[in-house]
Every structure is written in C-alpha cells, then in structure tokens.
Coordinates of C-alpha atoms and ligand atoms in Angstrom, one line a residue:
M689 CA -10.4 -24.2 9.8
V690 CA -9.5 -24.0 13.5
A691 CA -12.4 -23.4 15.9
R692 CA -11.8 -20.6 18.2
D693 CA -11.7 -21.2 22.0
E694 CA -14.8 -19.4 22.9
S695 CA -14.0 -19.6 26.6
L696 CA -11.3 -17.0 25.8
R697 CA -13.5 -15.1 23.5
P698 CA -16.8 -14.2 25.1
W699 CA -17.8 -11.9 22.2
D700 CA -18.4 -13.4 18.8
D701 CA -16.7 -10.7 16.8
D702 CA -13.7 -10.9 14.5
V703 CA -12.2 -7.6 15.7
W704 CA -10.3 -7.0 18.8
E705 CA -9.3 -3.6 20.0
A706 CA -6.9 -3.7 22.9
G707 CA -5.3 -1.1 25.1
N708 CA -1.8 -1.6 26.4
W709 CA -1.5 0.7 29.5
K710 CA 2.3 -0.1 29.9
M711 CA 3.7 1.4 33.1
N712 CA 1.5 4.4 32.9
P713 CA -1.2 4.2 35.5
Q714 CA 0.3 5.1 38.8
S715 CA -2.2 3.8 41.4
V716 CA -5.0 1.3 41.9
S717 CA -7.4 4.2 41.9
E718 CA -6.2 5.6 38.6
A719 CA -6.2 2.2 36.9
S720 CA -9.7 1.4 38.3
T721 CA -11.2 4.7 37.3
L722 CA -9.9 4.3 33.7
G723 CA -10.9 0.6 33.6
A724 CA -14.4 1.5 34.8
A725 CA -14.7 4.3 32.3
I726 CA -13.7 2.1 29.4
A727 CA -16.1 -0.7 30.6
S728 CA -19.0 1.8 30.9
S729 CA -18.6 2.7 27.2
F730 CA -18.5 -0.9 26.0
S731 CA -21.9 -2.3 25.0
A732 CA -23.5 -4.9 22.8
S733 CA -23.3 -2.4 19.9
T734 CA -19.5 -2.0 20.2
P735 CA -18.2 -3.5 16.9
A736 CA -15.3 -5.2 18.5
E737 CA -14.1 -7.3 21.4
V738 CA -12.2 -5.1 23.8
A739 CA -9.3 -5.9 26.1
I740 CA -7.1 -3.9 28.5
F741 CA -3.5 -5.0 29.2
A742 CA -2.7 -3.7 32.6
P743 CA 0.3 -3.6 34.9
A744 CA 0.6 -6.7 37.1
P745 CA -0.1 -4.9 40.4
F746 CA -3.4 -3.5 39.0
L747 CA -4.8 -6.7 37.3
A748 CA -7.1 -7.6 40.2
S749 CA -8.4 -4.1 40.6
T750 CA -8.9 -3.6 36.9
L751 CA -10.8 -6.9 36.7
A752 CA -13.0 -5.7 39.4
A753 CA -13.4 -2.3 37.8
V754 CA -14.5 -3.8 34.4
G755 CA -16.8 -6.3 36.2
S756 CA -19.1 -8.2 34.0
S757 CA -19.0 -5.6 31.2
G758 CA -17.3 -8.1 28.8
V759 CA -14.1 -6.1 28.6
Q760 CA -11.2 -8.5 28.9
V761 CA -8.2 -7.9 31.0
G762 CA -4.7 -9.2 30.1
A763 CA -1.2 -9.1 31.5
E764 CA 1.6 -7.2 29.9
C765 CA 4.2 -10.0 30.3
C766 CA 4.4 -13.4 31.9
Y767 CA 7.7 -15.2 32.5
H768 CA 7.8 -18.7 31.1
K769 CA 8.7 -20.5 34.3
A770 CA 5.9 -21.5 36.7
K771 CA 7.6 -21.0 40.0
G772 CA 10.9 -20.5 41.7
A773 CA 13.8 -18.1 42.4
F774 CA 13.0 -15.6 39.7
T775 CA 12.9 -12.3 41.7
G776 CA 10.6 -9.8 40.2
Q777 CA 9.0 -12.0 37.6
V778 CA 5.3 -12.7 37.2
S779 CA 4.1 -16.2 36.1
A780 CA 1.2 -17.2 33.9
E781 CA -0.1 -19.2 36.8
M782 CA -0.2 -16.1 39.0
V783 CA -2.2 -14.1 36.6
Q784 CA -4.4 -17.0 35.7
S785 CA -5.3 -17.4 39.4
L786 CA -6.7 -13.9 39.2
G787 CA -9.0 -14.8 36.3
V788 CA -6.7 -13.3 33.6
H789 CA -6.5 -15.4 30.4
W790 CA -4.3 -13.3 28.0
A791 CA -0.9 -11.8 28.0
L792 CA 1.2 -9.8 25.7
V793 CA 4.4 -11.4 24.4
G794 CA 7.4 -9.8 22.6
H795 CA 6.3 -6.2 22.8
S796 CA 9.2 -4.2 21.3
E797 CA 9.7 -2.5 24.7
R798 CA 10.3 -6.0 26.2
R799 CA 12.6 -6.9 23.3
V800 CA 14.6 -3.7 23.3
L801 CA 14.7 -2.7 27.0
F802 CA 14.5 -6.0 28.8
G803 CA 16.3 -8.4 26.4
D804 CA 13.4 -10.6 25.5
D805 CA 14.9 -12.1 22.4
D806 CA 13.1 -14.4 19.9
A807 CA 14.0 -17.5 22.0
A808 CA 12.5 -15.9 25.2
V809 CA 9.5 -14.8 23.2
N810 CA 9.0 -18.3 22.0
E811 CA 9.3 -19.8 25.5
Q812 CA 6.6 -17.3 26.7
V813 CA 4.2 -18.1 23.8
L814 CA 4.6 -21.8 24.3
N815 CA 4.1 -21.5 28.1
L816 CA 0.9 -19.5 27.7
V817 CA -0.8 -21.6 25.0
G818 CA 0.4 -24.7 26.8
K819 CA -1.6 -23.5 29.8
G820 CA -4.7 -22.7 27.7
M821 CA -4.0 -19.0 27.9
G822 CA -4.0 -16.6 25.0
A823 CA -0.9 -15.0 23.7
L824 CA -0.9 -11.7 21.9
L825 CA 2.4 -11.9 20.0
C826 CA 3.9 -8.5 19.0
I827 CA 6.2 -8.3 16.0
G828 CA 7.6 -5.4 14.0
E829 CA 10.6 -3.8 12.5
S830 CA 12.9 -1.1 13.8
Q831 CA 13.3 2.2 12.0
A832 CA 16.6 1.1 10.4
Q833 CA 15.0 -2.1 9.2
Y834 CA 12.0 -0.2 7.8
E835 CA 14.3 2.2 5.9
K836 CA 16.1 -0.8 4.4
G837 CA 12.7 -2.2 3.2
E838 CA 12.9 -5.2 5.6
A839 CA 9.6 -5.0 7.4
E840 CA 8.2 -8.2 5.8
K841 CA 11.4 -10.0 6.3
V842 CA 11.7 -9.1 10.0
C843 CA 8.1 -10.0 10.6
T844 CA 8.5 -13.3 8.9
Q845 CA 11.5 -14.1 11.1
Q846 CA 9.7 -13.1 14.3
L847 CA 6.7 -15.2 13.4
N848 CA 8.8 -18.2 12.5
K849 CA 10.8 -18.0 15.7
G850 CA 8.1 -16.7 18.1
L851 CA 5.6 -19.4 17.0
A852 CA 8.0 -22.3 16.7
G853 CA 6.5 -25.4 18.2
V854 CA 3.0 -23.9 18.5
T855 CA 0.4 -26.3 17.2
E856 CA -2.4 -25.5 14.7
E857 CA -4.9 -26.1 17.6
Q858 CA -3.0 -23.7 19.9
M859 CA -3.1 -21.0 17.2
K860 CA -6.7 -20.4 18.1
N861 CA -5.4 -18.8 21.2
V862 CA -2.9 -16.6 19.5
V863 CA -3.4 -13.1 18.2
I864 CA -0.7 -11.2 16.3
A865 CA 0.0 -7.5 16.7
Y866 CA 2.1 -5.9 13.9
E867 CA 3.8 -2.9 15.6
P868 CA 6.4 -1.1 13.6
V869 CA 8.8 0.0 16.3
W870 CA 9.3 3.4 14.7
A871 CA 5.6 4.1 15.0
I872 CA 5.2 3.3 18.7
G873 CA 4.7 6.4 20.8
T874 CA 6.0 8.7 18.1
G875 CA 2.9 10.0 16.4
L876 CA 4.1 8.4 13.2
T877 CA 1.3 6.0 12.2
C878 CA 2.3 3.6 9.5
D879 CA 0.5 4.4 6.2
P880 CA -2.5 2.1 6.3
A881 CA -1.8 0.7 2.8
T882 CA 1.7 -0.2 3.9
A883 CA 0.4 -1.8 7.1
Q884 CA -2.1 -3.8 5.0
K885 CA 0.8 -5.1 2.9
V886 CA 2.7 -6.3 5.9
H887 CA -0.4 -7.8 7.4
A888 CA -1.1 -9.7 4.2
S889 CA 2.4 -11.0 4.2
C890 CA 2.1 -12.1 7.8
R891 CA -1.1 -14.0 6.9
S892 CA 0.7 -15.7 4.1
V893 CA 3.6 -16.7 6.4
L894 CA 1.1 -18.2 8.8
A895 CA -0.5 -20.1 6.0
S896 CA 2.9 -21.6 5.2
M897 CA 3.7 -22.4 8.9
F898 CA 0.3 -23.8 9.8
S899 CA -2.6 -23.9 7.2
Q900 CA -4.7 -21.5 5.2
G901 CA -7.5 -22.0 7.8
V902 CA -5.2 -20.7 10.6
A903 CA -4.1 -17.8 8.4
D904 CA -7.7 -16.9 7.7
D905 CA -8.8 -17.1 11.3
V906 CA -6.0 -15.5 13.1
R907 CA -6.5 -11.9 14.2
I908 CA -3.7 -9.5 13.3
Q909 CA -3.8 -6.2 15.0
Y910 CA -2.0 -3.0 14.0
G911 CA -0.2 -1.0 16.7
G912 CA 1.7 2.2 16.6
S913 CA 0.3 5.7 17.4
V914 CA -3.3 4.7 16.7
T915 CA -5.6 7.5 17.6
P916 CA -9.3 8.4 17.1
D917 CA -8.2 10.2 13.9
T918 CA -6.4 7.3 12.4
I919 CA -8.4 4.2 13.5
D920 CA -11.1 4.3 10.8
E921 CA -8.7 4.2 7.9
I922 CA -6.6 1.5 9.6
M923 CA -9.7 -0.7 10.3
A924 CA -10.8 -0.3 6.6
Q925 CA -7.8 -2.5 5.6
P926 CA -8.9 -6.0 4.8
D927 CA -6.2 -7.8 6.8
I928 CA -6.3 -5.5 9.9
D929 CA -8.4 -7.1 12.6
G930 CA -8.0 -4.5 15.3
A931 CA -5.5 -2.2 17.0
L932 CA -3.2 -2.5 19.9
V933 CA -3.3 1.0 21.4
G934 CA -0.8 2.5 23.8
G935 CA -1.1 6.2 24.6
A936 CA -4.7 6.6 23.4
S937 CA -5.9 3.8 25.6
L938 CA -5.0 6.0 28.6
V939 CA -7.8 8.4 27.8
A940 CA -11.2 6.8 28.0
E941 CA -12.9 9.1 25.5
K942 CA -10.2 8.4 22.9
F943 CA -10.2 4.6 23.5
E944 CA -14.0 4.7 23.3
R945 CA -13.8 6.2 19.8
I946 CA -11.3 3.6 18.8
M947 CA -13.5 0.8 20.1
N948 CA -16.3 2.3 18.0
F949 CA -14.4 2.6 14.8
K950 CA -16.3 3.3 11.6
V951 CA -15.7 1.7 8.3
Ligands
LIG1799 O1 1.3 -1.7 22.6 C1 1.0 -0.6 22.1 C2 2.0 0.0 21.2 O2 3.2 0.0 21.8 C3 1.5 1.3 20.7 O3 1.7 2.4 21.5 P1 1.2 3.8 21.1 O4 -0.2 3.7 20.7 O5 1.4 4.7 22.3 O6 2.1 4.2 19.9

C-alpha cells in the first residue's frame, strides 16, 4: 500500500469532487464570488474532498476567496519547463509559489485543441510529481473510438503513456479522471455501469503498471456532463471515487449538490 501524501490531502476522505472552470469565469470578481459560494457550502459534513481548478489569472484570488475552508484550488495546466522563453505558458513553479499544489493534465480540450499529445502529457505529469505537486490526469476515448468499442483500449494506452516513468511512491500524488470525450459538455453522461466497467479496467491497468496497492488507493474520477441529477448514480459505482465537473461547477448550487452526493 502507498501512503497518501497528507500535505496534499487535508481531508481524510476517499472521494474527491472537483470543478474545472475552464475559460469560463470572465473576471476576478466573478471567480471570487463563485469560489466563495462553493467554499461557504463546504463543511465537515461534506462527504468528499473538494477542489476547484481555476484559470491561471484567477488562482490567487480564488485561493483568497476559499480561504481556510478546506476547498483546494488547482491549476488547469502547467507547462513542463520551469522557466525560459515560452511565451504564454505557466509553470508549476509559478502556481506553486501561489500555494497551489494540484494541476490538471491531459484534459481532452488540451489534447485536441492545443496539441498536448501523450508525450507532452507524460512530461507534465513527471514534472508535477517530481516537484511534489499533484497531477490529475485526464484520459478518455473520442466518440469514434467509443463507437468502435475501444474505450478500455484507449484508456489503457493513455495510462501507459501518461504515467510512464512515474514511481509507485509518486502515484500517491496522482488522481485519474476518466472523461469520455463524447460526454464532455454534451449532456450525454456515460451510462454509470459502462463508466464503472472502464474504471475497473483502469484500476487493473494500474495494478499491472505499479501494484495492487496503488490500484486500490488511486482515486479515479468520472467526468462528462455530471449534474445534480446524475451524480448519485455515478457515485454509487464501486470504482468511481468522485467527479470532475465542468459546466455544473459554474453554478454554486449545482456544485454544492454534487459535493453532497447521496449513495
Ligand atoms: O473537466 C471537466 C469535464 O470536461 C466535464 O465537463 P462538463 O461537466 O461540462 O461535461
């Protein structure tokens, strides 16, 4: 068994519900208001750890808005280089200096729109865990791959490539998010039983790559059109340890219901 790094996990729960705001909040004030609202509905009785992945310009203000609530704040992407002539990029060091300890890696929008291939994803994961930060690695198949029945195959490849070179010890700072691309922002939530099957397959891949202990301990979130109406059935699946939520994380009341899922 791999002991979790509790400095990155202030709450002793197995479940992690995370909001990915993407490029949606348009101002410091909008992000801060949303962050404060989410933080105010988070309490000791919330059955999950909670994190918000915010746009880089709003990380500091979102951290201030959530204050000491226990809601964690992460970055949406960190380039793997520490410093240099990389116009427009944000480094792990930059966000770490703000007090941010987590970043998303390999979100399908990064892969499809910005060319983050498996090699780039792997560099970002290695960079983050090498610095003691946490990496939330997103994987998932496209619609065409889904229709060909390739979900498990694609996820296996993305895990193998994205986590190449990561040590068993570093896996304590890795969370996986299975996000079928065809379900993102479409209202088409993956059938929970199908998602469970892919999650179980991912866990078995991680057992082969690392150990059964890592596979048992790692948290695997589901993402893709999660809403207050779908969260309970998703969370009832044994291998689903939380949700990575896009659109519904932009509405505090919706995200509050997701945080307080019922099983
Ligand atoms: O990172 C979050 C996912 O892309 C899901 O987004 P969504 O909940 O808007 O479908």
